[in-house]
Amino acid sequence: MSLVERDKAIIWHPYTDEKLYGTPIPIISAKETYLFDEHGKKYIDAISSWWTNIHGHSHPHIAQKVAEQVKKLDHVIFSGFTHEPAVLLAEKLLHRLPSGQKKIFYSDNGSTAVEVALKMAFQYWYNKGQKRTKVLAFKNGYHGDTFGAMAVSGRSAFTKPFNDLLFEVVFIDIPTSVLGLDGFRFQVSGLKEQVASFIFEPLVQGTAGMVIYEPDVLNEMLAVCKDNNIITIADEVMTGFGRTGKFFATDHLSNKPDIFCLSKGLTGGTMAMGVTSCTQQLFDVFQGGDNSRSLFHGHSYTANPIACSAALASLEVFEQNDVFADITRITEQHKKFVLKIDANKKVKQVRSRGTILAIELNSGEETSYFNTIRLEAYNFFISKGILMRPLGNIIYVMPPYCISNDDLNYIYDSIQEFLETL
């Protein structure tokens, strides 16, 4: 049996209906921007394998550090024990995070990083003897597929089977300008004694279709929350590690959140890992010699030394290489392409921020994850040797930072070619 036949007999793939997508593509190796299948065909990974692979595949420095670590210490329970990779990674992350961030909590992925953040916020108020059970979140947001993360995500086909099981969330529109913040202030003033936290994807809502909003709007929203004593949670799972042109998306702001959620680019796309960071003020409420105040949350592979070493190596790539020169280069290439196709009648809207480019197509259907053009576009780009996974009628490009201008131009040319087929 072939690899594909063996797969189809036993594997359940995420977000995939086999009758729609057909057989999976068997990838046997990867290097830099490219994936190679068992027949030798090359694919440009235009979406960094679900937004994770920021430095390119099989990065030699990360591979070397992982190999060294697995020979030294593979894993140890992290309750009552510690190890150098975990401590060093926390030190380096806190150096990159805003100065108010003081503590690092390790988990396994972006969704669990969000779960931890929500539990921190809820229990913070519980430990202080206050009943605050509501969460503020943006409409159409996406924060993960575990139950807490689903609850604070916009109600959609992703959550529909579980809607009756999710806790109460107050969903709000993203204000289009600072002048539109009066509605948010009014909502907060009426709910402030009930709201535990405000969670948001800073500047770019990923799964919603790369919806982009302005830093000054979010900056003022954080100020409103601070004035009303509401904990703020930045879901930087997708936007962190350079994606928006700065190390973190919240680096575009002067006001800073209380909690950060990190994953995806954290390990350079090599290992599963999540991080939730918080302020000293929040941490202290869980301390005091009474174990009932503790945050009872953990994972078998919390702070896995190999994953920590991969994350450290990824941060070292930022330190050793001029990664932000590449981020700036990609940003400028995207901007040029935006100007090139912005007037195309088959394009409803084109938007970009940092290394993220999104093109919303005029497909004759409502903008939706289930827009039928999605499969047509996916198959077209696969035939061109480009991995893209459209969000309904929204084509987006979010490449590894090592991508060449030649490959970017090939992607842009292919997008224009696809537009001609519509």
Short mmCIF file of C-alpha atoms in Angstrom, two decimals:
data_model
loop_
_atom_site.label_atom_id
_atom_site.label_comp_id
_atom_site.label_asym_id
_atom_site.label_seq_id
_atom_site.Cartn_x
_atom_site.Cartn_y
_atom_site.Cartn_z
CA MET A 1 0.00 0.00 0.00
CA SER A 2 1.11 3.55 -0.69
CA LEU A 3 1.53 6.11 2.08
CA VAL A 4 -1.72 7.79 1.01
CA GLU A 5 -3.64 4.50 1.06
CA ARG A 6 -2.31 3.66 4.50
CA ASP A 7 -3.22 7.16 5.70
CA LYS A 8 -6.78 6.99 4.37
CA ALA A 9 -7.35 3.67 6.11
CA ILE A 10 -6.58 4.96 9.61
CA ILE A 11 -6.12 8.77 9.88
CA TRP A 12 -8.69 11.48 10.71
CA HIS A 13 -7.36 14.82 9.44
CA PRO A 14 -8.34 18.18 10.99
CA TYR A 15 -10.88 20.45 9.27
CA THR A 16 -11.14 17.95 6.43
CA ASP A 17 -14.01 16.23 4.66
CA GLU A 18 -12.40 13.46 2.60
CA LYS A 19 -15.15 13.63 -0.01
CA LEU A 20 -14.31 17.27 -0.66
CA TYR A 21 -10.52 17.29 -0.35
CA GLY A 22 -9.75 13.84 -1.74
CA THR A 23 -6.41 12.26 -0.97
CA PRO A 24 -3.80 14.03 1.18
CA ILE A 25 -0.47 15.01 -0.32
CA PRO A 26 2.34 12.81 1.04
CA ILE A 27 5.22 15.08 2.10
CA ILE A 28 8.52 13.35 2.79
CA SER A 29 10.89 16.28 3.36
CA ALA A 30 11.10 20.04 3.67
CA LYS A 31 13.79 22.69 3.44
CA GLU A 32 13.57 26.45 3.83
CA THR A 33 10.42 27.62 2.00
CA TYR A 34 9.75 24.30 0.27
CA LEU A 35 7.88 21.05 0.89
CA PHE A 36 8.70 17.97 -1.21
CA ASP A 37 6.27 15.13 -1.88
CA GLU A 38 7.08 11.47 -2.50
CA HIS A 39 7.16 12.07 -6.26
CA GLY A 40 9.68 14.87 -5.95
CA LYS A 41 7.22 17.71 -6.60
CA LYS A 42 8.10 20.95 -4.81
CA TYR A 43 5.56 23.20 -3.08
CA ILE A 44 6.14 26.73 -1.83
CA ASP A 45 4.80 26.87 1.72
CA ALA A 46 3.03 30.21 1.35
CA ILE A 47 1.25 29.92 4.72
CA SER A 48 4.19 28.74 6.87
CA SER A 49 2.36 25.46 7.60
CA TRP A 50 -0.53 27.02 9.53
CA TRP A 51 1.44 30.16 10.41
CA THR A 52 4.09 28.36 12.47
CA ASN A 53 7.24 28.01 10.38
CA ILE A 54 8.73 31.48 10.56
CA HIS A 55 12.41 30.75 9.72
CA GLY A 56 11.87 28.07 7.09
CA HIS A 57 11.73 24.30 7.31
CA SER A 58 14.51 22.12 8.74
CA HIS A 59 16.43 25.14 9.96
CA PRO A 60 19.96 23.86 10.72
CA HIS A 61 20.45 25.86 13.93
CA ILE A 62 17.15 24.76 15.43
CA ALA A 63 17.75 21.16 14.32
CA GLN A 64 21.19 21.17 15.94
CA LYS A 65 19.91 22.51 19.26
CA VAL A 66 17.04 20.00 19.35
CA ALA A 67 19.45 17.14 18.63
CA GLU A 68 21.80 18.28 21.39
CA GLN A 69 18.97 18.58 23.92
CA VAL A 70 17.36 15.20 23.21
CA LYS A 71 20.70 13.54 24.04
CA LYS A 72 20.98 15.45 27.32
CA LEU A 73 17.49 15.68 28.86
CA ASP A 74 14.37 14.62 26.99
CA HIS A 75 11.70 15.32 29.60
CA VAL A 76 11.06 15.72 33.32
CA ILE A 77 7.92 16.51 35.29
CA PHE A 78 7.68 20.28 35.77
CA SER A 79 5.84 20.25 39.09
CA GLY A 80 8.49 20.42 41.79
CA PHE A 81 11.33 20.31 39.22
CA THR A 82 12.96 22.74 36.80
CA HIS A 83 15.65 22.73 34.14
CA GLU A 84 17.92 25.15 32.29
CA PRO A 85 16.05 25.35 28.95
CA ALA A 86 12.79 26.35 30.67
CA VAL A 87 14.40 29.01 32.86
CA LEU A 88 16.53 30.43 30.03
CA LEU A 89 13.55 30.55 27.65
CA ALA A 90 11.43 32.36 30.24
CA GLU A 91 14.23 34.88 30.76
CA LYS A 92 14.55 35.51 27.02
CA LEU A 93 10.79 35.79 26.45
CA LEU A 94 10.38 38.23 29.34
CA HIS A 95 13.20 40.30 27.85
CA ARG A 96 11.17 40.55 24.62
CA LEU A 97 7.76 41.04 26.26
CA PRO A 98 6.67 44.38 27.81
CA SER A 99 8.35 45.16 31.13
CA GLY A 100 5.15 44.53 33.08
CA GLN A 101 5.20 40.83 32.18
CA LYS A 102 6.91 38.91 35.00
CA LYS A 103 5.84 35.25 34.96
CA ILE A 104 5.78 32.50 32.30
CA PHE A 105 3.40 29.53 32.35
CA TYR A 106 4.14 26.74 29.86
CA SER A 107 1.59 24.60 28.00
CA ASP A 108 1.28 22.70 24.72
CA ASN A 109 -0.26 24.89 21.99
CA GLY A 110 -2.12 28.10 21.25
CA SER A 111 -5.51 26.86 22.37
CA THR A 112 -4.19 25.71 25.74
CA ALA A 113 -2.29 28.99 26.15
CA VAL A 114 -5.68 30.70 25.83
CA GLU A 115 -7.31 28.23 28.25
CA VAL A 116 -4.65 29.05 30.84
CA ALA A 117 -5.13 32.80 30.33
CA LEU A 118 -8.89 32.55 30.81
CA LYS A 119 -8.51 30.42 33.94
CA MET A 120 -5.97 32.90 35.32
CA ALA A 121 -8.42 35.76 34.77
CA PHE A 122 -11.46 33.97 36.19
CA GLN A 123 -9.60 32.65 39.23
CA TYR A 124 -7.91 36.00 39.87
CA TRP A 125 -11.31 37.46 40.73
CA TYR A 126 -12.43 34.29 42.54
CA ASN A 127 -9.36 34.43 44.77
CA LYS A 128 -10.14 38.07 45.52
CA GLY A 129 -13.68 37.14 46.55
CA GLN A 130 -15.35 38.80 43.57
CA LYS A 131 -17.76 37.09 41.20
CA ARG A 132 -16.78 38.14 37.70
CA THR A 133 -17.85 35.58 35.11
CA LYS A 134 -18.28 37.50 31.87
CA VAL A 135 -15.70 37.92 29.12
CA LEU A 136 -15.54 40.63 26.46
CA ALA A 137 -14.41 39.43 23.02
CA PHE A 138 -14.60 40.60 19.43
CA LYS A 139 -17.21 39.22 17.08
CA ASN A 140 -15.79 36.73 14.55
CA GLY A 141 -12.68 36.15 16.65
CA TYR A 142 -10.94 32.80 16.82
CA HIS A 143 -8.92 31.64 19.83
CA GLY A 144 -8.74 27.85 19.48
CA ASP A 145 -10.77 24.66 19.55
CA THR A 146 -10.76 23.62 23.21
CA PHE A 147 -13.88 24.59 25.15
CA GLY A 148 -12.74 27.81 26.81
CA ALA A 149 -11.07 28.96 23.61
CA MET A 150 -14.23 28.12 21.66
CA ALA A 151 -16.37 30.01 24.14
CA VAL A 152 -14.50 33.28 23.54
CA SER A 153 -14.41 32.72 19.77
CA GLY A 154 -17.14 34.07 17.53
CA ARG A 155 -20.12 31.79 17.10
CA SER A 156 -19.73 29.99 13.78
CA ALA A 157 -19.84 26.59 12.15
CA PHE A 158 -16.72 25.80 14.21
CA THR A 159 -18.65 26.17 17.48
CA LYS A 160 -22.26 25.43 16.46
CA PRO A 161 -22.49 21.83 17.78
CA PHE A 162 -21.25 23.06 21.17
CA ASN A 163 -22.89 26.49 21.54
CA ASP A 164 -25.21 25.39 24.36
CA LEU A 165 -22.21 24.17 26.35
CA LEU A 166 -20.13 27.36 26.19
CA PHE A 167 -19.95 30.00 28.93
CA GLU A 168 -21.35 33.51 28.52
CA VAL A 169 -19.38 35.98 26.45
CA VAL A 170 -20.26 39.56 25.50
CA PHE A 171 -19.31 39.88 21.84
CA ILE A 172 -18.51 43.36 20.56
CA ASP A 173 -17.79 44.95 17.20
CA ILE A 174 -14.31 46.21 16.48
CA PRO A 175 -14.61 50.02 16.49
CA THR A 176 -13.65 51.43 13.10
CA SER A 177 -11.97 54.44 14.69
CA VAL A 178 -11.13 55.97 18.05
CA LEU A 179 -14.24 58.13 17.58
CA GLY A 180 -16.32 54.95 17.60
CA LEU A 181 -15.24 53.93 21.09
CA ASP A 182 -18.20 55.49 22.89
CA GLY A 183 -20.22 52.30 22.44
CA PHE A 184 -17.42 50.25 23.97
CA ARG A 185 -17.11 52.65 26.91
CA PHE A 186 -20.86 52.41 27.48
CA GLN A 187 -20.80 48.60 27.45
CA VAL A 188 -17.86 48.46 29.83
CA SER A 189 -19.37 50.96 32.25
CA GLY A 190 -22.55 48.88 32.47
CA LEU A 191 -20.75 45.56 32.96
CA LYS A 192 -17.49 46.40 34.70
CA GLU A 193 -18.36 44.69 37.99
CA GLN A 194 -19.22 41.49 36.09
CA VAL A 195 -16.43 41.30 33.50
CA ALA A 196 -13.40 39.15 34.26
CA SER A 197 -11.42 39.92 31.12
CA PHE A 198 -11.26 41.25 27.58
CA ILE A 199 -9.56 38.90 25.08
CA PHE A 200 -8.51 39.94 21.57
CA GLU A 201 -6.35 39.07 18.59
CA PRO A 202 -4.23 42.22 18.31
CA LEU A 203 -4.51 44.10 14.99
CA VAL A 204 -5.30 41.02 12.84
CA GLN A 205 -8.16 38.54 13.25
CA GLY A 206 -6.71 35.46 11.56
CA THR A 207 -9.37 32.86 10.92
CA ALA A 208 -12.01 35.59 10.46
CA GLY A 209 -10.26 36.27 7.16
CA MET A 210 -7.20 38.30 8.13
CA VAL A 211 -9.42 41.18 9.25
CA ILE A 212 -7.14 44.11 10.04
CA TYR A 213 -7.87 46.98 12.42
CA GLU A 214 -5.85 49.93 13.63
CA PRO A 215 -3.45 50.14 16.62
CA ASP A 216 -4.88 53.41 17.95
CA VAL A 217 -8.31 51.78 18.34
CA LEU A 218 -6.98 48.85 20.36
CA ASN A 219 -4.69 51.13 22.34
CA GLU A 220 -7.66 53.17 23.55
CA MET A 221 -9.69 50.02 24.28
CA LEU A 222 -6.91 48.83 26.59
CA ALA A 223 -6.97 52.20 28.30
CA VAL A 224 -10.72 51.89 28.89
CA CYS A 225 -10.24 48.40 30.36
CA LYS A 226 -7.46 49.60 32.63
CA ASP A 227 -9.62 52.48 33.89
CA ASN A 228 -12.37 49.96 34.69
CA ASN A 229 -10.11 47.33 36.28
CA ILE A 230 -10.68 44.68 33.59
CA ILE A 231 -7.93 42.14 32.84
CA THR A 232 -6.77 42.28 29.21
CA ILE A 233 -5.58 39.20 27.31
CA ALA A 234 -3.60 39.47 24.07
CA ASP A 235 -3.91 36.34 21.93
CA GLU A 236 -0.60 36.72 20.08
CA VAL A 237 -0.58 33.08 18.98
CA MET A 238 -0.67 34.09 15.31
CA THR A 239 0.58 37.69 15.44
CA GLY A 240 3.66 37.13 17.62
CA PHE A 241 7.27 36.74 16.52
CA GLY A 242 7.41 39.33 13.77
CA ARG A 243 4.24 38.70 11.79
CA THR A 244 2.93 42.29 11.92
CA GLY A 245 6.30 43.97 11.41
CA LYS A 246 7.21 44.19 15.09
CA PHE A 247 8.19 41.38 17.42
CA PHE A 248 4.71 41.35 18.97
CA ALA A 249 1.62 43.02 17.52
CA THR A 250 1.11 44.83 20.82
CA ASP A 251 4.51 46.48 20.29
CA HIS A 252 2.52 48.83 18.03
CA LEU A 253 0.69 50.06 21.17
CA SER A 254 1.67 52.24 24.12
CA ASN A 255 -0.84 50.54 26.45
CA LYS A 256 0.01 46.92 27.23
CA PRO A 257 -2.17 43.91 28.10
CA ASP A 258 -2.01 42.02 31.39
CA ILE A 259 -1.70 38.54 29.85
CA PHE A 260 -0.06 37.25 26.66
CA CYS A 261 -0.80 33.97 24.83
CA LEU A 262 1.99 32.67 22.56
CA SER A 263 2.50 29.61 20.35
CA LYS A 264 2.85 28.95 16.57
CA GLY A 265 6.10 30.81 15.76
CA LEU A 266 7.40 30.25 19.30
CA THR A 267 9.51 27.22 18.34
CA GLY A 268 10.07 28.27 14.74
CA GLY A 269 7.44 25.78 13.64
CA THR A 270 9.31 22.71 14.87
CA MET A 271 7.68 21.63 18.14
CA ALA A 272 4.30 21.94 19.85
CA MET A 273 4.46 24.49 22.65
CA GLY A 274 2.39 27.22 24.28
CA VAL A 275 3.18 30.06 26.66
CA THR A 276 0.97 32.27 28.82
CA SER A 277 2.68 35.22 30.49
CA CYS A 278 1.24 37.54 33.13
CA THR A 279 1.99 40.44 35.45
CA GLN A 280 3.35 40.10 38.99
CA GLN A 281 0.12 41.58 40.36
CA LEU A 282 -1.92 38.80 38.80
CA PHE A 283 0.52 36.07 39.89
CA ASP A 284 0.59 37.25 43.51
CA VAL A 285 -3.15 36.66 43.97
CA PHE A 286 -2.49 32.90 43.51
CA GLN A 287 0.19 32.81 46.22
CA GLY A 288 0.20 33.09 50.02
CA GLY A 289 0.68 29.66 51.58
CA ASP A 290 -2.87 28.45 50.92
CA ASN A 291 -2.76 25.75 48.25
CA SER A 292 -6.46 26.19 47.48
CA ARG A 293 -5.52 29.49 45.82
CA SER A 294 -3.21 27.74 43.34
CA LEU A 295 -3.84 27.55 39.62
CA PHE A 296 -4.63 23.86 39.23
CA HIS A 297 -3.66 23.51 35.61
CA GLY A 298 -0.86 21.53 34.00
CA HIS A 299 0.12 19.29 31.10
CA SER A 300 2.14 16.10 30.97
CA TYR A 301 4.63 17.80 28.65
CA THR A 302 4.68 21.20 30.37
CA ALA A 303 8.01 22.94 29.66
CA ASN A 304 9.34 19.97 27.70
CA PRO A 305 13.11 20.58 27.49
CA ILE A 306 13.29 19.70 23.78
CA ALA A 307 10.50 22.14 22.92
CA CYS A 308 12.14 24.80 25.12
CA SER A 309 15.42 24.26 23.27
CA ALA A 310 13.67 24.63 19.92
CA ALA A 311 12.12 27.92 21.08
CA LEU A 312 15.48 29.14 22.38
CA ALA A 313 17.09 28.29 19.05
CA SER A 314 14.35 30.18 17.20
CA LEU A 315 14.96 33.26 19.35
CA GLU A 316 18.71 32.89 18.69
CA VAL A 317 17.98 33.03 14.94
CA PHE A 318 16.39 36.43 15.55
CA GLU A 319 19.49 37.49 17.49
CA GLN A 320 22.08 36.09 15.05
CA ASN A 321 20.43 36.89 11.71
CA ASP A 322 18.88 40.09 10.41
CA VAL A 323 15.42 38.53 10.41
CA PHE A 324 13.64 41.88 10.53
CA ALA A 325 15.35 42.91 7.31
CA ASP A 326 13.52 40.01 5.67
CA ILE A 327 10.27 40.91 7.45
CA THR A 328 10.60 44.48 6.11
CA ARG A 329 11.41 43.17 2.62
CA ILE A 330 8.32 40.93 2.56
CA THR A 331 6.18 43.76 3.95
CA GLU A 332 7.30 46.07 1.14
CA GLN A 333 6.75 43.38 -1.51
CA HIS A 334 3.21 42.84 -0.23
CA LYS A 335 2.50 46.59 -0.34
CA LYS A 336 3.63 46.76 -3.97
CA PHE A 337 1.36 43.88 -4.89
CA VAL A 338 -1.56 45.48 -3.06
CA LEU A 339 -1.20 48.55 -5.31
CA LYS A 340 -0.99 46.31 -8.34
CA ILE A 341 -4.28 44.46 -7.83
CA ASP A 342 -6.31 46.82 -5.65
CA ALA A 343 -8.33 48.05 -8.66
CA ASN A 344 -9.03 44.56 -10.01
CA LYS A 345 -12.83 44.18 -10.25
CA LYS A 346 -12.57 40.57 -9.14
CA VAL A 347 -11.08 41.71 -5.84
CA LYS A 348 -13.50 42.94 -3.19
CA GLN A 349 -10.74 44.12 -0.85
CA VAL A 350 -7.02 43.60 -0.43
CA ARG A 351 -5.29 44.23 2.89
CA SER A 352 -1.87 43.70 4.43
CA ARG A 353 0.01 44.21 7.64
CA GLY A 354 3.62 43.11 8.03
CA THR A 355 4.16 39.74 6.35
CA ILE A 356 0.41 39.07 6.14
CA LEU A 357 -1.37 39.64 2.82
CA ALA A 358 -5.09 38.92 2.33
CA ILE A 359 -7.18 39.19 -0.84
CA GLU A 360 -10.96 39.03 -0.51
CA LEU A 361 -12.48 37.87 -3.78
CA ASN A 362 -15.68 39.02 -5.45
CA SER A 363 -17.01 35.51 -5.92
CA GLY A 364 -20.73 36.17 -6.22
CA GLU A 365 -21.30 34.60 -2.82
CA GLU A 366 -21.40 35.92 0.70
CA THR A 367 -18.03 36.18 2.41
CA SER A 368 -17.83 32.95 4.38
CA TYR A 369 -15.47 30.15 5.37
CA PHE A 370 -17.67 27.81 3.28
CA ASN A 371 -17.65 29.91 0.13
CA THR A 372 -17.39 27.38 -2.72
CA ILE A 373 -14.49 29.20 -4.36
CA ARG A 374 -12.33 27.96 -1.50
CA LEU A 375 -11.72 24.49 -2.93
CA GLU A 376 -11.32 25.83 -6.45
CA ALA A 377 -8.62 28.22 -5.27
CA TYR A 378 -6.90 25.61 -3.10
CA ASN A 379 -6.66 23.11 -5.97
CA PHE A 380 -5.49 25.78 -8.42
CA PHE A 381 -2.58 26.81 -6.22
CA ILE A 382 -1.64 23.22 -5.41
CA SER A 383 -1.45 22.58 -9.16
CA LYS A 384 0.95 25.54 -9.37
CA GLY A 385 3.11 24.09 -6.60
CA ILE A 386 1.93 26.56 -3.95
CA LEU A 387 0.46 25.61 -0.58
CA MET A 388 -2.29 28.08 0.27
CA ARG A 389 -5.38 27.31 2.33
CA PRO A 390 -7.99 29.98 1.54
CA LEU A 391 -10.38 31.12 4.24
CA GLY A 392 -13.49 30.81 2.11
CA ASN A 393 -13.21 33.52 -0.57
CA ILE A 394 -10.17 35.05 1.13
CA ILE A 395 -6.77 34.11 -0.25
CA TYR A 396 -3.92 34.93 2.08
CA VAL A 397 -0.13 34.73 2.03
CA MET A 398 1.89 34.42 5.24
CA PRO A 399 5.26 32.98 4.21
CA PRO A 400 8.40 31.99 6.12
CA TYR A 401 10.67 35.00 6.48
CA CYS A 402 13.37 33.36 4.36
CA ILE A 403 11.20 33.33 1.22
CA SER A 404 12.90 34.85 -1.82
CA ASN A 405 11.52 37.70 -3.87
CA ASP A 406 11.43 35.32 -6.84
CA ASP A 407 9.11 32.97 -4.96
CA LEU A 408 6.97 35.86 -3.76
CA ASN A 409 6.64 37.12 -7.33
CA TYR A 410 5.70 33.62 -8.49
CA ILE A 411 2.95 33.55 -5.84
CA TYR A 412 1.73 37.02 -6.86
CA ASP A 413 1.73 36.05 -10.55
CA SER A 414 -0.20 32.88 -9.73
CA ILE A 415 -2.79 34.89 -7.80
CA GLN A 416 -3.29 37.14 -10.82
CA GLU A 417 -3.57 34.07 -13.03
CA PHE A 418 -6.23 32.67 -10.75
CA LEU A 419 -8.17 35.95 -10.84
CA GLU A 420 -8.27 35.63 -14.63
CA THR A 421 -10.10 32.30 -14.28
CA LEU A 422 -12.98 33.86 -12.33
#
